[in-house]
Structures are given as C-alpha cells and as structure tokens.
C-alpha cells in the first residue's frame, strides 16, 4: 500500500513569537505548497494559536507535543484533547521518550493519552523505542512490543488504523548518532508485522516514522527503507532550511 510520507517537526521547548514568524516566512517561501509529503509542525503549547494563523492556506499541518487524557478538570498546567482540537491541531505526540524519562510517564498513561487523542479526533503519534542498554542486551523488540501492547490492551487494534507510530531509539535522540537505515528498517518491519499479526488493515494504513538525529544528510537514505514512512525531527527541525531539506528527502 502506498502511504503519503509524513515529516513532523518537534520543536520541543524552543522558539518564541518572532522566531516562529521568521521561520514560517522562510519555510513557506521555500516549500511552496507541499505536494507528495505531509509536513506537520509541533510548537510549544502557548504558540499553537499563533502558528494556526500563520499556517492558514499553506498546506502545512499542526500538532501538539503532549496532552492530558481527561476532557477537562482540576489538572493544573495540563492541556486537553478538545482544547488542542479547537486551536487547530490535527496531530498530537504521545509517549515521547523525554516525557517517559524526565516526567515519569508510564506505559499505562501513554495508552490513556493515545485513547484520548482518538476520542477527540486527533491523530496520535505514538513514540516507542529502546534505550542504549536495552539495545545492547538485544531486547529492542521486547521493549517495543511492550510499549505497543500497553496501547493495544487499552485501545484495541482498530485504534491503530491511520495512526502514526514513531520509532525513536532513545540512544539516537539528540545525540547525533542515527540508527543505520538497516537498523531502522528492522525495527519498523518488526512494528508493522506485529500490528499486522492483529490486523493487516491497521498495519497497512499506519505510518511509521523514524526519529533520532535525522538530518538533511541522512533523510533520503532512511526514506528509501520499505517501512520508513517519514520522520519525527527534533534538533534539525529548528533550522528552516535544514528541515526543508529533510522534507525533500522524503518527497523523493
Ligand atoms: C525527538 O526528540 O523526537 C528527536 C527525534 O530529536 P532529534 O531529532 O534531535 O534526535
């Protein structure tokens, strides 16, 4: 099945108003109307409304970096799915390794966030991946399967149809060390086959992004892998020209 490539910028806690205005001006001028590649930008929460206005009629999409699993309530500092939907988000990242590692998010919480994203019509971008010790111990597939099972258990296999999974080996995030195309394909192939063992339809419609030190120089090679449907880009998405070149690598 032909899947439209998807390239997502995760700006993390970077960028303020002037920077965003300048970035979008530069990016849109160079990209024109994106054709064969879907491009999504995920700014910090407080800049979503500014970005929503800047992205009008550009063909670029917008996502959030996190959400709370409740619709509303006494959860100081949190943001809900309906709020993200109202402000113009189509996507939301769930279970990023920084959320799991630095903020203690468990597999169960990640699953609840995935369910909330689905409930409020946001496409979840579910991050999975092993750390360095887990790879060295040869447990990559076990770890990824555990992370997938947590979501499968709560949401069921149909929730994966049209969803996005980002395979992000923790040892490759922000380190400058990228998984080789073969390592990426092996993990992506495992994820696709595992989901296919529950439902061929969900596996075929789901996009699997690679994340971890993607740069302009390695994007095209990663893009050639059969089960790599795009990229989740952190550091390199902060420079408009570099991010543009990464998108071009996935456009072919
Ligand atoms: C990320 O944080 O999702 C990521 C992939 O970061 P980087 O591209 O900087 O490795």
Short mmCIF file of C-alpha atoms and ligand atoms in Angstrom, two decimals:
data_model
loop_
_atom_site.label_atom_id
_atom_site.label_comp_id
_atom_site.label_asym_id
_atom_site.label_seq_id
_atom_site.Cartn_x
_atom_site.Cartn_y
_atom_site.Cartn_z
CA UNK A 1 0.00 0.00 0.00
CA UNK A 2 1.28 3.48 -0.90
CA UNK A 3 1.42 5.73 2.14
CA UNK A 4 1.94 9.51 1.93
CA UNK A 5 5.23 10.37 3.66
CA UNK A 6 4.84 12.39 6.85
CA UNK A 7 7.57 14.58 8.31
CA UNK A 8 6.95 16.08 11.75
CA UNK A 9 8.93 18.87 13.44
CA UNK A 10 9.11 18.58 17.21
CA UNK A 11 10.33 21.98 18.36
CA UNK A 12 10.27 20.84 21.99
CA UNK A 13 10.73 23.86 24.30
CA UNK A 14 12.26 26.11 21.63
CA UNK A 15 11.07 29.13 19.68
CA UNK A 16 9.28 32.35 20.59
CA UNK A 17 6.91 34.58 18.59
CA UNK A 18 9.41 36.46 16.42
CA UNK A 19 11.41 33.34 15.70
CA UNK A 20 8.24 31.45 14.68
CA UNK A 21 7.13 34.27 12.38
CA UNK A 22 10.51 34.35 10.70
CA UNK A 23 10.73 30.55 10.45
CA UNK A 24 7.30 30.19 8.80
CA UNK A 25 8.01 33.02 6.38
CA UNK A 26 11.27 31.41 5.31
CA UNK A 27 9.85 27.87 5.21
CA UNK A 28 6.67 28.66 3.29
CA UNK A 29 8.55 30.79 0.75
CA UNK A 30 10.86 27.88 0.00
CA UNK A 31 8.44 24.94 0.19
CA UNK A 32 5.59 26.49 -1.80
CA UNK A 33 2.59 24.17 -1.50
CA UNK A 34 3.83 20.82 -0.19
CA UNK A 35 2.74 18.07 -2.56
CA UNK A 36 3.75 14.48 -2.04
CA UNK A 37 4.88 14.90 1.54
CA UNK A 38 2.72 15.86 4.51
CA UNK A 39 4.50 18.27 6.85
CA UNK A 40 3.42 18.93 10.44
CA UNK A 41 4.87 21.40 12.95
CA UNK A 42 4.62 20.90 16.72
CA UNK A 43 5.43 24.08 18.66
CA UNK A 44 5.17 24.59 22.43
CA UNK A 45 1.51 24.83 23.55
CA UNK A 46 1.49 28.62 24.02
CA UNK A 47 2.37 29.24 20.36
CA UNK A 48 -0.26 26.96 18.82
CA UNK A 49 -2.73 29.78 18.23
CA UNK A 50 -0.09 31.98 16.62
CA UNK A 51 1.02 29.11 14.40
CA UNK A 52 -2.54 28.25 13.45
CA UNK A 53 -2.94 31.73 11.94
CA UNK A 54 0.45 31.65 10.21
CA UNK A 55 -0.26 28.24 8.64
CA UNK A 56 -3.58 29.19 7.03
CA UNK A 57 -3.60 28.19 3.36
CA UNK A 58 -0.04 26.88 3.48
CA UNK A 59 -0.94 23.18 3.33
CA UNK A 60 1.19 22.60 6.43
CA UNK A 61 -0.32 20.84 9.43
CA UNK A 62 -0.05 21.45 13.14
CA UNK A 63 0.34 19.15 16.12
CA UNK A 64 0.92 19.32 19.86
CA UNK A 65 3.73 17.70 21.81
CA UNK A 66 1.56 16.23 24.57
CA UNK A 67 -1.97 16.13 26.01
CA UNK A 68 -3.77 15.14 29.19
CA UNK A 69 -6.09 12.17 28.93
CA UNK A 70 -9.08 13.91 30.55
CA UNK A 71 -11.52 16.18 28.77
CA UNK A 72 -11.26 18.86 31.49
CA UNK A 73 -10.77 19.17 35.22
CA UNK A 74 -8.52 20.18 38.09
CA UNK A 75 -5.21 19.32 36.45
CA UNK A 76 -3.05 22.40 36.88
CA UNK A 77 -0.69 23.03 33.99
CA UNK A 78 -2.26 20.45 31.68
CA UNK A 79 -3.92 20.75 28.27
CA UNK A 80 -6.74 18.54 26.95
CA UNK A 81 -7.56 17.00 23.60
CA UNK A 82 -10.63 19.18 22.95
CA UNK A 83 -8.50 22.29 23.57
CA UNK A 84 -5.91 21.11 21.06
CA UNK A 85 -8.59 20.27 18.53
CA UNK A 86 -10.25 23.67 18.93
CA UNK A 87 -6.96 25.50 18.41
CA UNK A 88 -6.38 23.68 15.11
CA UNK A 89 -4.22 20.66 15.90
CA UNK A 90 -4.62 17.55 13.78
CA UNK A 91 -1.89 15.51 15.48
CA UNK A 92 -0.51 15.01 18.96
CA UNK A 93 2.70 13.32 20.08
CA UNK A 94 2.19 10.79 22.86
CA UNK A 95 4.81 8.96 24.90
CA UNK A 96 7.86 10.84 23.69
CA UNK A 97 10.90 9.36 25.44
CA UNK A 98 11.56 12.70 27.15
CA UNK A 99 8.06 12.53 28.66
CA UNK A 100 8.62 8.91 29.72
CA UNK A 101 12.15 9.51 31.08
CA UNK A 102 12.04 13.04 32.53
CA UNK A 103 8.39 13.24 33.57
CA UNK A 104 7.82 9.63 34.57
CA UNK A 105 5.07 8.79 32.08
CA UNK A 106 4.22 5.12 32.29
CA UNK A 107 3.05 2.80 29.51
CA UNK A 108 -0.44 2.95 31.06
CA UNK A 109 -0.51 6.76 30.99
CA UNK A 110 0.73 6.78 27.42
CA UNK A 111 -2.06 4.35 26.48
CA UNK A 112 -4.64 6.62 28.15
CA UNK A 113 -3.29 9.59 26.17
CA UNK A 114 -3.47 7.60 22.93
CA UNK A 115 -7.10 6.76 23.73
CA UNK A 116 -7.86 10.42 24.48
CA UNK A 117 -6.29 11.52 21.21
CA UNK A 118 -8.53 9.08 19.33
CA UNK A 119 -11.61 10.13 21.29
CA UNK A 120 -11.09 13.81 20.42
CA UNK A 121 -10.23 13.16 16.75
CA UNK A 122 -6.52 13.91 16.95
CA UNK A 123 -4.12 11.56 15.18
CA UNK A 124 -1.77 10.17 17.81
CA UNK A 125 1.95 9.97 17.06
CA UNK A 126 2.94 7.19 19.44
CA UNK A 127 6.65 7.19 20.29
CA UNK A 128 8.29 3.87 21.07
CA UNK A 129 11.91 2.80 21.27
CA UNK A 130 14.62 1.21 23.35
CA UNK A 131 17.48 2.82 25.26
CA UNK A 132 21.15 2.05 24.78
CA UNK A 133 21.34 -0.68 27.43
CA UNK A 134 18.22 -2.37 26.09
CA UNK A 135 19.66 -2.43 22.57
CA UNK A 136 22.99 -3.76 23.86
CA UNK A 137 21.08 -6.50 25.69
CA UNK A 138 19.30 -7.45 22.46
CA UNK A 139 15.87 -6.57 23.86
CA UNK A 140 14.79 -3.91 21.34
CA UNK A 141 11.83 -5.92 20.04
CA UNK A 142 10.70 -6.92 23.52
CA UNK A 143 10.69 -3.28 24.67
CA UNK A 144 8.87 -2.01 21.59
CA UNK A 145 6.33 -4.83 21.81
CA UNK A 146 5.67 -3.99 25.48
CA UNK A 147 5.05 -0.34 24.56
CA UNK A 148 2.69 -1.36 21.74
CA UNK A 149 0.89 -3.93 23.89
CA UNK A 150 0.08 -1.28 26.50
CA UNK A 151 -1.82 0.71 23.86
CA UNK A 152 -3.34 -2.37 22.20
CA UNK A 153 -4.67 -3.54 25.54
CA UNK A 154 -6.46 -0.25 26.26
CA UNK A 155 -7.46 0.91 22.78
CA UNK A 156 -7.70 -2.24 20.66
CA UNK A 157 -6.24 -2.91 17.25
CA UNK A 158 -8.67 -0.73 15.28
CA UNK A 159 -7.29 2.36 17.05
CA UNK A 160 -4.05 1.81 15.11
CA UNK A 161 -5.73 2.28 11.73
CA UNK A 162 -4.48 5.55 10.30
CA UNK A 163 -2.42 6.24 13.42
CA UNK A 164 1.26 7.15 13.44
CA UNK A 165 4.00 5.33 15.30
CA UNK A 166 7.40 6.96 15.72
CA UNK A 167 10.23 4.51 16.26
CA UNK A 168 12.69 6.61 18.24
CA UNK A 169 15.64 4.72 19.71
CA UNK A 170 16.48 6.72 22.83
CA UNK A 171 20.22 6.43 22.14
CA UNK A 172 19.72 8.29 18.86
CA UNK A 173 17.67 11.23 20.17
CA UNK A 174 19.63 14.46 20.29
CA UNK A 175 22.92 12.55 20.23
CA UNK A 176 23.97 12.97 16.61
CA UNK A 177 24.06 9.15 16.35
CA UNK A 178 21.44 7.98 13.85
CA UNK A 179 20.23 4.41 13.52
CA UNK A 180 21.55 2.94 10.30
CA UNK A 181 18.91 2.53 7.59
CA UNK A 182 19.12 -1.23 8.17
CA UNK A 183 18.56 -0.84 11.94
CA UNK A 184 15.62 1.48 11.30
CA UNK A 185 14.08 -0.88 8.75
CA UNK A 186 14.49 -3.86 11.09
CA UNK A 187 12.61 -2.08 13.89
CA UNK A 188 9.96 -0.64 11.56
CA UNK A 189 9.45 -4.03 9.93
CA UNK A 190 9.01 -5.59 13.35
CA UNK A 191 6.41 -2.96 14.32
CA UNK A 192 4.47 -3.36 11.05
CA UNK A 193 4.50 -7.16 11.30
CA UNK A 194 3.46 -7.12 14.93
CA UNK A 195 0.48 -4.88 14.22
CA UNK A 196 -0.28 -6.97 11.09
CA UNK A 197 -0.43 -10.10 13.25
CA UNK A 198 -3.52 -8.47 14.82
CA UNK A 199 -4.87 -6.66 11.75
CA UNK A 200 -3.44 -6.37 8.24
CA UNK A 201 -5.68 -3.38 7.57
CA UNK A 202 -4.41 -1.40 10.58
CA UNK A 203 -0.79 -2.25 9.77
CA UNK A 204 -1.17 -1.16 6.17
CA UNK A 205 -2.79 2.17 6.91
CA UNK A 206 -0.49 3.14 9.76
CA UNK A 207 2.55 5.30 9.13
CA UNK A 208 5.80 4.52 10.93
CA UNK A 209 8.18 7.45 11.32
CA UNK A 210 11.83 7.20 12.25
CA UNK A 211 13.15 9.66 14.84
CA UNK A 212 16.64 10.13 16.21
CA UNK A 213 19.18 12.60 14.84
CA UNK A 214 17.60 12.81 11.39
CA UNK A 215 19.49 15.37 9.30
CA UNK A 216 19.40 16.57 5.70
CA UNK A 217 22.33 14.27 5.02
CA UNK A 218 20.67 11.02 6.13
CA UNK A 219 16.97 11.62 5.35
CA UNK A 220 16.93 10.32 1.78
CA UNK A 221 18.66 7.07 2.71
CA UNK A 222 16.23 6.44 5.56
CA UNK A 223 13.31 7.32 3.28
CA UNK A 224 14.26 4.52 0.92
CA UNK A 225 13.54 1.86 3.52
CA UNK A 226 10.33 -0.04 2.84
CA UNK A 227 8.70 0.56 6.22
CA UNK A 228 10.01 4.07 6.91
CA UNK A 229 7.07 6.35 6.09
CA UNK A 230 8.54 9.60 7.33
CA UNK A 231 10.43 11.19 10.18
CA UNK A 232 9.96 12.84 13.56
CA UNK A 233 12.64 15.50 13.74
CA UNK A 234 13.83 17.34 16.84
CA UNK A 235 17.01 19.41 16.72
CA UNK A 236 17.30 19.63 12.95
CA UNK A 237 13.76 20.98 12.64
CA UNK A 238 14.81 24.21 14.34
CA UNK A 239 16.58 25.43 11.22
CA UNK A 240 14.02 26.05 8.45
CA UNK A 241 16.46 25.27 5.61
CA UNK A 242 17.66 22.03 7.19
CA UNK A 243 14.10 20.90 7.90
CA UNK A 244 13.13 21.74 4.36
CA UNK A 245 15.96 19.58 3.05
CA UNK A 246 14.81 16.71 5.27
CA UNK A 247 11.27 17.03 3.87
CA UNK A 248 12.73 17.00 0.36
CA UNK A 249 14.50 13.73 1.23
CA UNK A 250 11.10 12.15 1.92
CA UNK A 251 9.41 13.69 -1.08
CA UNK A 252 11.74 11.80 -3.40
C1 LIG B 1 12.92 13.83 19.03
O1 LIG B 1 13.09 14.41 20.09
O2 LIG B 1 11.81 13.36 18.75
C2 LIG B 1 14.04 13.71 18.12
C3 LIG B 1 13.97 12.83 17.16
O3 LIG B 1 15.11 14.54 18.38
P1 LIG B 1 16.41 14.70 17.46
O4 LIG B 1 15.98 14.78 16.03
O5 LIG B 1 17.05 15.97 17.95
O6 LIG B 1 17.26 13.49 17.72
#
